[in-house]
CSV table of C-alpha atoms in Angstrom, one decimal:
chain,number,residue,atom,x,y,z
M,29,MET,CA,-22.7,-38.7,-9.0
M,30,LYS,CA,-20.9,-38.9,-5.9
M,31,LYS,CA,-17.6,-36.9,-7.9
M,32,ILE,CA,-19.9,-34.5,-8.7
M,33,VAL,CA,-21.0,-33.9,-5.1
M,34,SER,CA,-17.7,-33.7,-3.7
M,35,LEU,CA,-16.6,-31.3,-6.5
M,36,ALA,CA,-19.3,-29.0,-5.3
M,37,LEU,CA,-18.5,-29.3,-2.0
M,38,ALA,CA,-15.1,-28.0,-2.5
M,39,ILE,CA,-16.4,-25.4,-4.4
M,40,LEU,CA,-18.3,-24.2,-1.8
M,41,MET,CA,-15.8,-24.7,0.7
M,42,VAL,CA,-13.4,-22.3,-1.5
M,43,ALA,CA,-16.0,-19.7,-1.7
M,44,CYS,CA,-16.8,-19.7,2.4
M,45,LEU,CA,-13.3,-19.4,2.8
M,46,ALA,CA,-12.9,-16.5,0.3
M,47,SER,CA,-15.5,-14.7,2.2
M,48,VAL,CA,-13.5,-15.1,5.5
M,49,PHE,CA,-10.6,-13.7,4.1
M,50,ALA,CA,-12.4,-10.7,2.2
M,51,SER,CA,-15.2,-10.0,4.9
M,52,ALA,CA,-16.3,-6.6,4.8
M,53,ASP,CA,-16.6,-7.0,8.6
M,54,VAL,CA,-12.6,-6.0,9.1
M,55,ASP,CA,-11.1,-8.7,11.3
M,56,PRO,CA,-7.8,-6.6,12.7
M,57,GLU,CA,-6.0,-10.0,12.9
M,58,ILE,CA,-6.1,-10.6,9.3
M,59,GLY,CA,-3.0,-9.4,7.4
M,60,VAL,CA,-1.1,-8.6,10.9
M,61,ASN,CA,2.4,-9.5,10.4
M,62,ARG,CA,2.3,-10.5,6.8
M,63,ALA,CA,5.5,-11.3,5.1
M,64,VAL,CA,6.3,-10.0,1.8
M,65,SER,CA,9.6,-10.1,-0.4
M,66,ILE,CA,11.0,-7.2,-2.2
M,67,TYR,CA,13.2,-7.3,-5.1
M,68,GLU,CA,16.7,-5.5,-6.1
M,69,THR,CA,15.6,-3.7,-9.6
M,70,GLU,CA,18.4,-3.0,-12.1
M,71,THR,CA,16.7,-0.3,-13.8
M,72,ALA,CA,15.0,2.4,-11.5
M,73,PRO,CA,11.2,3.4,-11.9
M,74,VAL,CA,10.7,6.8,-13.3
M,75,VAL,CA,8.5,8.5,-10.7
M,76,ASP,CA,6.0,10.2,-13.3
M,77,GLY,CA,2.5,9.5,-12.5
M,78,VAL,CA,2.6,6.3,-14.9
M,79,VAL,CA,3.3,2.9,-14.0
M,80,ASN,CA,4.4,0.9,-17.1
M,81,GLU,CA,4.6,-2.9,-17.7
M,82,GLY,CA,7.2,-4.3,-15.9
M,83,GLU,CA,8.8,-1.2,-14.5
M,84,TYR,CA,8.5,-2.6,-10.8
M,85,GLY,CA,8.6,-5.8,-11.4
M,86,ASP,CA,5.6,-8.1,-10.3
M,87,PRO,CA,3.1,-6.3,-8.0
M,88,ILE,CA,3.5,-7.5,-4.1
M,89,ALA,CA,-0.3,-7.4,-3.6
M,90,VAL,CA,-3.2,-7.6,-6.6
M,91,TRP,CA,-6.8,-7.1,-5.4
M,92,PRO,CA,-9.5,-8.6,-5.1
M,93,THR,CA,-7.6,-11.9,-5.7
M,94,ASP,CA,-5.2,-11.4,-2.8
M,95,SER,CA,-6.1,-13.6,0.3
M,96,ILE,CA,-5.0,-11.4,2.9
M,97,MET,CA,-5.9,-7.9,2.1
M,98,GLN,CA,-9.2,-6.9,3.5
M,99,TYR,CA,-11.9,-4.1,2.3
M,100,LYS,CA,-14.6,-2.1,3.7
M,101,GLY,CA,-17.6,-1.1,1.8
M,102,ASP,CA,-19.5,-2.9,-1.0
M,103,TYR,CA,-17.7,-0.6,-3.8
M,104,ALA,CA,-14.4,-1.8,-2.9
M,105,LYS,CA,-15.1,-5.6,-3.1
M,106,ASN,CA,-14.2,-6.2,-6.7
M,107,ILE,CA,-11.7,-2.9,-7.0
M,108,ASP,CA,-9.1,-3.4,-9.6
M,109,VAL,CA,-5.8,-2.5,-7.5
M,110,LYS,CA,-2.0,-3.6,-7.8
M,111,ILE,CA,0.5,-2.5,-5.3
M,112,TYR,CA,4.4,-2.4,-6.2
M,113,MET,CA,7.5,-2.2,-4.2
M,114,CYS,CA,11.1,-2.3,-5.3
M,115,TYR,CA,14.5,-1.1,-4.4
M,116,ASP,CA,18.3,-0.2,-5.2
M,117,ALA,CA,21.2,0.6,-3.7
M,118,GLU,CA,19.9,4.3,-3.3
M,119,ASN,CA,16.3,4.0,-3.0
M,120,LEU,CA,12.9,2.0,-2.1
M,121,TYR,CA,10.6,2.7,-4.8
M,122,TYR,CA,6.5,2.5,-4.1
M,123,ALA,CA,3.3,2.4,-6.4
M,124,VAL,CA,-0.3,1.9,-6.4
M,125,VAL,CA,-2.5,1.8,-9.3
M,126,THR,CA,-6.1,1.7,-8.2
M,127,GLU,CA,-9.6,1.4,-10.1
M,128,CYS,CA,-11.4,4.5,-8.9
M,129,ASP,CA,-15.1,5.4,-9.3
M,130,ASP,CA,-16.0,8.3,-11.8
M,131,PRO,CA,-15.7,11.4,-11.3
M,132,HIS,CA,-12.4,11.3,-9.4
M,133,VAL,CA,-12.7,13.5,-6.2
M,134,ALA,CA,-9.5,14.6,-4.1
M,135,TYR,CA,-9.0,17.6,-2.2
M,136,ASN,CA,-7.8,19.0,1.0
M,137,GLU,CA,-10.2,22.0,1.8
M,138,GLY,CA,-11.7,22.9,5.8
M,139,GLU,CA,-13.0,19.7,7.2
M,140,HIS,CA,-12.8,17.4,4.1
M,141,TYR,CA,-9.3,16.0,4.5
M,142,ILE,CA,-6.6,14.7,2.2
M,143,PHE,CA,-8.2,11.3,3.2
M,144,ASN,CA,-11.7,11.9,2.6
M,145,ALA,CA,-11.7,10.8,-0.8
M,146,HIS,CA,-9.8,9.1,-3.4
M,147,HIS,CA,-6.3,9.0,-1.4
M,148,VAL,CA,-3.5,6.5,-0.3
M,149,MET,CA,-2.5,6.4,3.2
M,150,SER,CA,1.1,5.0,3.6
M,151,MET,CA,3.0,3.5,6.6
M,152,ILE,CA,6.7,2.8,6.7
M,153,LEU,CA,8.2,1.7,9.9
M,154,PRO,CA,12.0,1.7,9.2
M,155,ASP,CA,12.4,-1.5,11.7
M,156,ASP,CA,11.3,-5.0,12.3
M,157,PRO,CA,7.6,-4.5,13.5
M,158,LEU,CA,8.1,-7.1,16.0
M,159,ARG,CA,11.2,-5.9,17.4
M,160,GLU,CA,11.5,-6.8,21.2
M,161,ASN,CA,12.9,-4.8,24.4
M,162,GLU,CA,15.3,-6.9,26.7
M,163,ASP,CA,12.4,-8.1,28.9
M,164,GLY,CA,10.7,-9.8,25.9
M,165,THR,CA,7.8,-7.1,25.8
M,166,TYR,CA,7.1,-5.7,22.2
M,167,PHE,CA,9.0,-1.9,21.4
M,168,TYR,CA,6.3,-0.8,19.2
M,169,PRO,CA,2.7,-0.4,20.3
M,170,ASP,CA,-0.3,-2.3,18.7
M,171,ALA,CA,-4.1,-1.1,19.0
M,172,SER,CA,-4.7,-1.6,22.3
M,173,GLY,CA,-4.9,1.9,24.4
M,174,TYR,CA,-4.5,3.2,20.8
M,175,ASN,CA,-3.5,7.1,21.5
M,176,TRP,CA,-2.6,9.4,18.7
M,177,SER,CA,-0.5,11.7,20.7
M,178,THR,CA,1.7,8.9,21.8
M,179,LEU,CA,2.2,7.8,18.5
M,180,TYR,CA,2.7,11.3,16.8
M,181,SER,CA,5.6,12.0,19.8
M,182,GLY,CA,7.0,8.6,19.7
M,183,GLY,CA,8.6,9.2,16.4
M,184,PHE,CA,8.1,5.3,15.0
M,185,CYS,CA,6.9,5.6,12.0
M,186,TYR,CA,6.7,7.6,8.8
M,187,GLU,CA,2.8,8.2,7.8
M,188,TRP,CA,1.4,10.0,5.0
M,189,THR,CA,-1.4,10.8,2.6
M,190,MET,CA,-1.1,11.1,-1.5
M,191,ILE,CA,-3.8,12.3,-3.8
M,192,PHE,CA,-4.3,13.8,-7.0
M,193,ASN,CA,-6.2,17.0,-6.6
M,194,SER,CA,-9.6,17.1,-8.7
M,195,LYS,CA,-9.7,20.8,-8.1
M,196,THR,CA,-5.9,21.9,-8.6
M,197,ASN,CA,-5.2,18.9,-11.2
M,198,ALA,CA,-2.0,18.6,-9.5
M,199,PRO,CA,-0.5,15.9,-7.1
M,200,GLU,CA,-0.2,16.5,-3.3
M,201,ALA,CA,0.6,15.1,-0.2
M,202,ALA,CA,0.7,15.4,3.5
M,203,ASN,CA,2.6,14.3,6.5
M,204,HIS,CA,0.8,12.7,9.4
M,205,PHE,CA,3.6,10.7,11.4
M,206,LEU,CA,7.3,12.1,10.9
M,207,GLY,CA,8.5,14.1,7.7
M,208,LEU,CA,9.2,12.8,4.2
M,209,THR,CA,10.5,15.8,2.7
M,210,ASP,CA,12.1,17.1,-0.6
M,211,GLU,CA,15.4,18.2,1.4
M,212,ALA,CA,15.7,14.2,2.4
M,213,GLY,CA,15.5,13.2,-1.5
M,214,VAL,CA,12.1,12.2,-1.6
M,215,LYS,CA,10.1,12.5,-4.5
M,216,PHE,CA,6.3,11.5,-5.8
M,217,SER,CA,3.9,11.7,-8.4
M,218,THR,CA,0.1,11.0,-8.6
M,219,SER,CA,-2.2,11.2,-11.5
M,220,SER,CA,-6.0,10.4,-12.6
M,221,ALA,CA,-7.1,9.1,-16.1
M,222,ASN,CA,-9.7,6.8,-17.5
M,223,GLY,CA,-11.1,5.5,-14.0
M,224,TYR,CA,-7.6,4.7,-12.8
M,225,ASP,CA,-5.2,6.7,-9.6
M,226,THR,CA,-1.9,6.2,-9.8
M,227,TYR,CA,0.4,6.9,-7.0
M,228,GLU,CA,4.1,6.7,-7.1
M,229,ILE,CA,7.0,7.8,-4.3
M,230,VAL,CA,10.6,7.1,-4.3
M,231,ILE,CA,12.3,7.2,-0.6
M,232,PRO,CA,16.1,7.2,0.1
M,233,TRP,CA,17.3,4.8,2.1
M,234,THR,CA,19.3,7.6,3.8
M,235,ALA,CA,15.5,8.6,5.2
M,236,MET,CA,14.8,5.5,6.2
M,237,LYS,CA,15.4,6.1,10.2
M,238,SER,CA,13.4,7.4,12.7
M,239,THR,CA,13.3,8.8,16.3
M,240,ALA,CA,13.1,5.2,17.9
M,241,GLN,CA,15.3,4.1,15.3
M,242,PRO,CA,17.7,6.6,14.3
M,243,GLU,CA,20.2,4.6,12.1
M,244,ALA,CA,19.2,4.6,8.5
M,245,LEU,CA,18.8,1.4,6.8
M,246,LYS,CA,20.7,0.0,3.9
M,247,GLY,CA,19.4,-1.1,0.5
M,248,GLU,CA,20.9,-4.4,0.6
M,249,ASP,CA,19.7,-7.9,1.0
M,250,GLY,CA,18.1,-8.6,4.5
M,251,THR,CA,17.0,-5.3,5.4
M,252,VAL,CA,13.6,-5.3,7.0
M,253,PHE,CA,10.8,-2.8,7.9
M,254,GLY,CA,7.2,-2.4,8.1
M,255,PHE,CA,4.7,-1.5,5.6
M,256,ASP,CA,1.0,-0.8,4.9
M,257,CYS,CA,-1.3,1.2,3.2
M,258,ASP,CA,-5.1,2.3,3.4
M,259,LEU,CA,-6.7,2.9,-0.4
M,260,GLY,CA,-9.7,5.2,0.1
M,261,LEU,CA,-11.8,4.6,-2.8
M,262,THR,CA,-14.8,7.2,-2.5
M,263,ASP,CA,-15.6,10.5,-1.7
M,264,ILE,CA,-17.3,10.8,1.9
M,265,GLY,CA,-17.6,14.3,2.0
M,266,ASP,CA,-16.5,16.5,5.2
M,267,GLY,CA,-15.6,15.3,8.7
M,268,ASP,CA,-14.1,12.3,10.1
M,269,ASP,CA,-15.2,8.7,9.1
M,270,GLY,CA,-16.1,5.9,11.5
M,271,GLU,CA,-18.0,8.0,13.9
M,272,ASN,CA,-20.2,5.5,16.1
M,273,GLY,CA,-18.8,2.8,14.5
M,274,GLU,CA,-20.6,3.9,10.9
M,275,PHE,CA,-18.6,4.1,7.6
M,276,ARG,CA,-19.6,6.1,4.5
M,277,GLY,CA,-16.4,5.6,2.9
M,278,ASN,CA,-15.0,2.4,0.9
M,279,TYR,CA,-11.5,1.2,1.7
M,280,ILE,CA,-9.0,-1.5,1.0
M,281,TYR,CA,-6.3,-2.4,3.6
M,282,PHE,CA,-2.8,-4.0,2.7
M,283,ALA,CA,-1.9,-5.3,6.0
M,284,GLY,CA,-2.9,-5.0,9.8
M,285,ALA,CA,-2.0,-1.8,10.7
M,286,TYR,CA,-5.2,-0.1,9.8
M,287,SER,CA,-7.4,-2.7,9.9
M,288,ALA,CA,-8.4,-1.5,13.4
M,289,PHE,CA,-9.7,1.5,12.5
M,290,PRO,CA,-9.5,4.4,13.9
M,291,ALA,CA,-6.8,2.9,16.3
M,292,LYS,CA,-3.4,2.3,14.1
M,293,ASN,CA,-1.6,-1.2,15.1
M,294,LEU,CA,2.1,-0.6,14.4
M,295,ARG,CA,2.9,-4.5,15.1
M,296,GLY,CA,0.3,-5.0,12.3
M,297,CYS,CA,2.5,-3.7,9.5
M,298,ALA,CA,3.4,-5.9,6.8
M,299,ILE,CA,7.1,-7.3,7.4
M,300,VAL,CA,9.0,-6.4,4.2
M,301,THR,CA,12.2,-8.3,3.4
M,302,CYS,CA,14.7,-6.9,0.9
M,303,SER,CA,15.9,-10.2,-1.0
M,304,GLY,CA,18.1,-9.0,-3.8
M,305,LYS,CA,17.8,-9.8,-7.3
M,306,LYS,CA,14.5,-12.1,-8.3
M,307,GLU,CA,15.6,-15.4,-9.6
M,308,GLU,CA,13.9,-16.1,-12.7
M,309,PRO,CA,12.4,-20.0,-13.2
M,310,VAL,CA,14.3,-22.1,-15.4
M,311,SER,CA,12.1,-23.6,-18.0
M,312,GLU,CA,13.2,-27.2,-18.5
M,313,PRO,CA,13.3,-27.9,-22.3
M,314,SER,CA,10.3,-29.4,-23.8
M,315,SER,CA,9.9,-32.6,-25.2
M,316,GLU,CA,7.4,-31.8,-27.5
M,317,PRO,CA,7.9,-30.9,-31.4
M,318,VAL,CA,7.7,-27.1,-31.9
M,319,SER,CA,5.0,-25.7,-34.0
M,320,GLU,CA,6.0,-24.2,-37.5
M,321,SER,CA,3.6,-21.1,-36.8
M,322,ALA,CA,3.0,-19.3,-33.7
M,323,SER,CA,0.2,-16.6,-32.5
M,324,GLU,CA,1.6,-13.0,-32.1
M,325,VAL,CA,1.2,-12.4,-28.2
M,326,SER,CA,0.4,-8.6,-27.4
M,327,ASP,CA,1.7,-6.7,-24.7
M,328,ASN,CA,-0.6,-5.7,-21.9
M,329,PRO,CA,-1.6,-2.1,-22.2
M,330,THR,CA,0.0,0.3,-20.1
M,331,GLN,CA,-1.5,2.5,-17.7
M,332,PRO,CA,-3.2,5.6,-18.9
M,333,THR,CA,-0.5,8.5,-18.8
M,334,SER,CA,-0.7,12.0,-17.3
M,335,ASP,CA,1.3,15.1,-17.6
M,336,SER,CA,1.2,15.9,-13.7
M,337,GLY,CA,4.9,15.6,-13.6
M,338,ILE,CA,7.2,15.2,-10.5
M,339,ILE,CA,6.5,17.2,-7.3
M,340,ALA,CA,8.3,17.2,-4.1
M,341,LEU,CA,6.8,16.1,-1.1
M,342,ALA,CA,6.3,19.0,1.3
M,343,VAL,CA,6.0,19.0,4.8
M,344,ILE,CA,2.5,20.0,5.6
M,345,ALA,CA,0.9,19.9,9.0
M,346,SER,CA,-1.7,17.6,8.9
M,347,VAL,CA,-4.1,16.1,11.6
M,348,ALA,CA,-4.4,12.0,11.1
M,349,ALA,CA,-7.6,10.3,10.9
């Protein structure tokens, strides 16, 4: 009987912890300075709006099992989301595959901004988010005293939003901070099919620099940069969300840059480290006898395909959220 009670208490404690980590009341401190390792790929992913099994390697995060990601809105609580990132000597590759509600809605018209419905807003800071000045103070701002104009003029990071436009049935993107452009070799693609949205982008390392950090990063072991993303999962209609502290939308946050919305905490970006080729674990030979028959294991199904193709990311003036 004591064992049963102890087991029940343990299960209850785990459930309570899970509710803290994945709280609908987003805690800006959760996710801040999340550490992520990404690995070098031998075969570059094809940026076509389709993420095939193993194309990017293992995902760097899976929701809702991830204990650091957070959400806002009941619909987002149990949505199926996978975030991928890998690299080679030439490029950084990044993709998101997320379940979305039906019908898929995403467009950019008037006060229905590009980030008002199904979207992925992403931030890349091509430097260590915790970089310090000579006097020991932090170089990059956090959410305190947030001022959009200061971030925009500071040239600290890239920020952009990708959608699959439900009116034109085509990929679309808008830059908010700095500018990822086709002239720099940036390519992206998006798609929406069978209840899933897919977002992919390839960024050359030669573009991984900023006004604040003008030396381009290199695709090599030990390179560090900041990253975060904000997934919008429902259509909020026109206007800005979060006015007067009331939210209409459903969101998932990867790290801590967006969780203080509407402020943006650059020091809350995940700290991403390029870690070379991933070493696969070596399995020890089994001492158990091998069965003469074995059942076949089917491959996992791939994500739904789309004929959206590859679209160059153009510079589009936009007001950030």
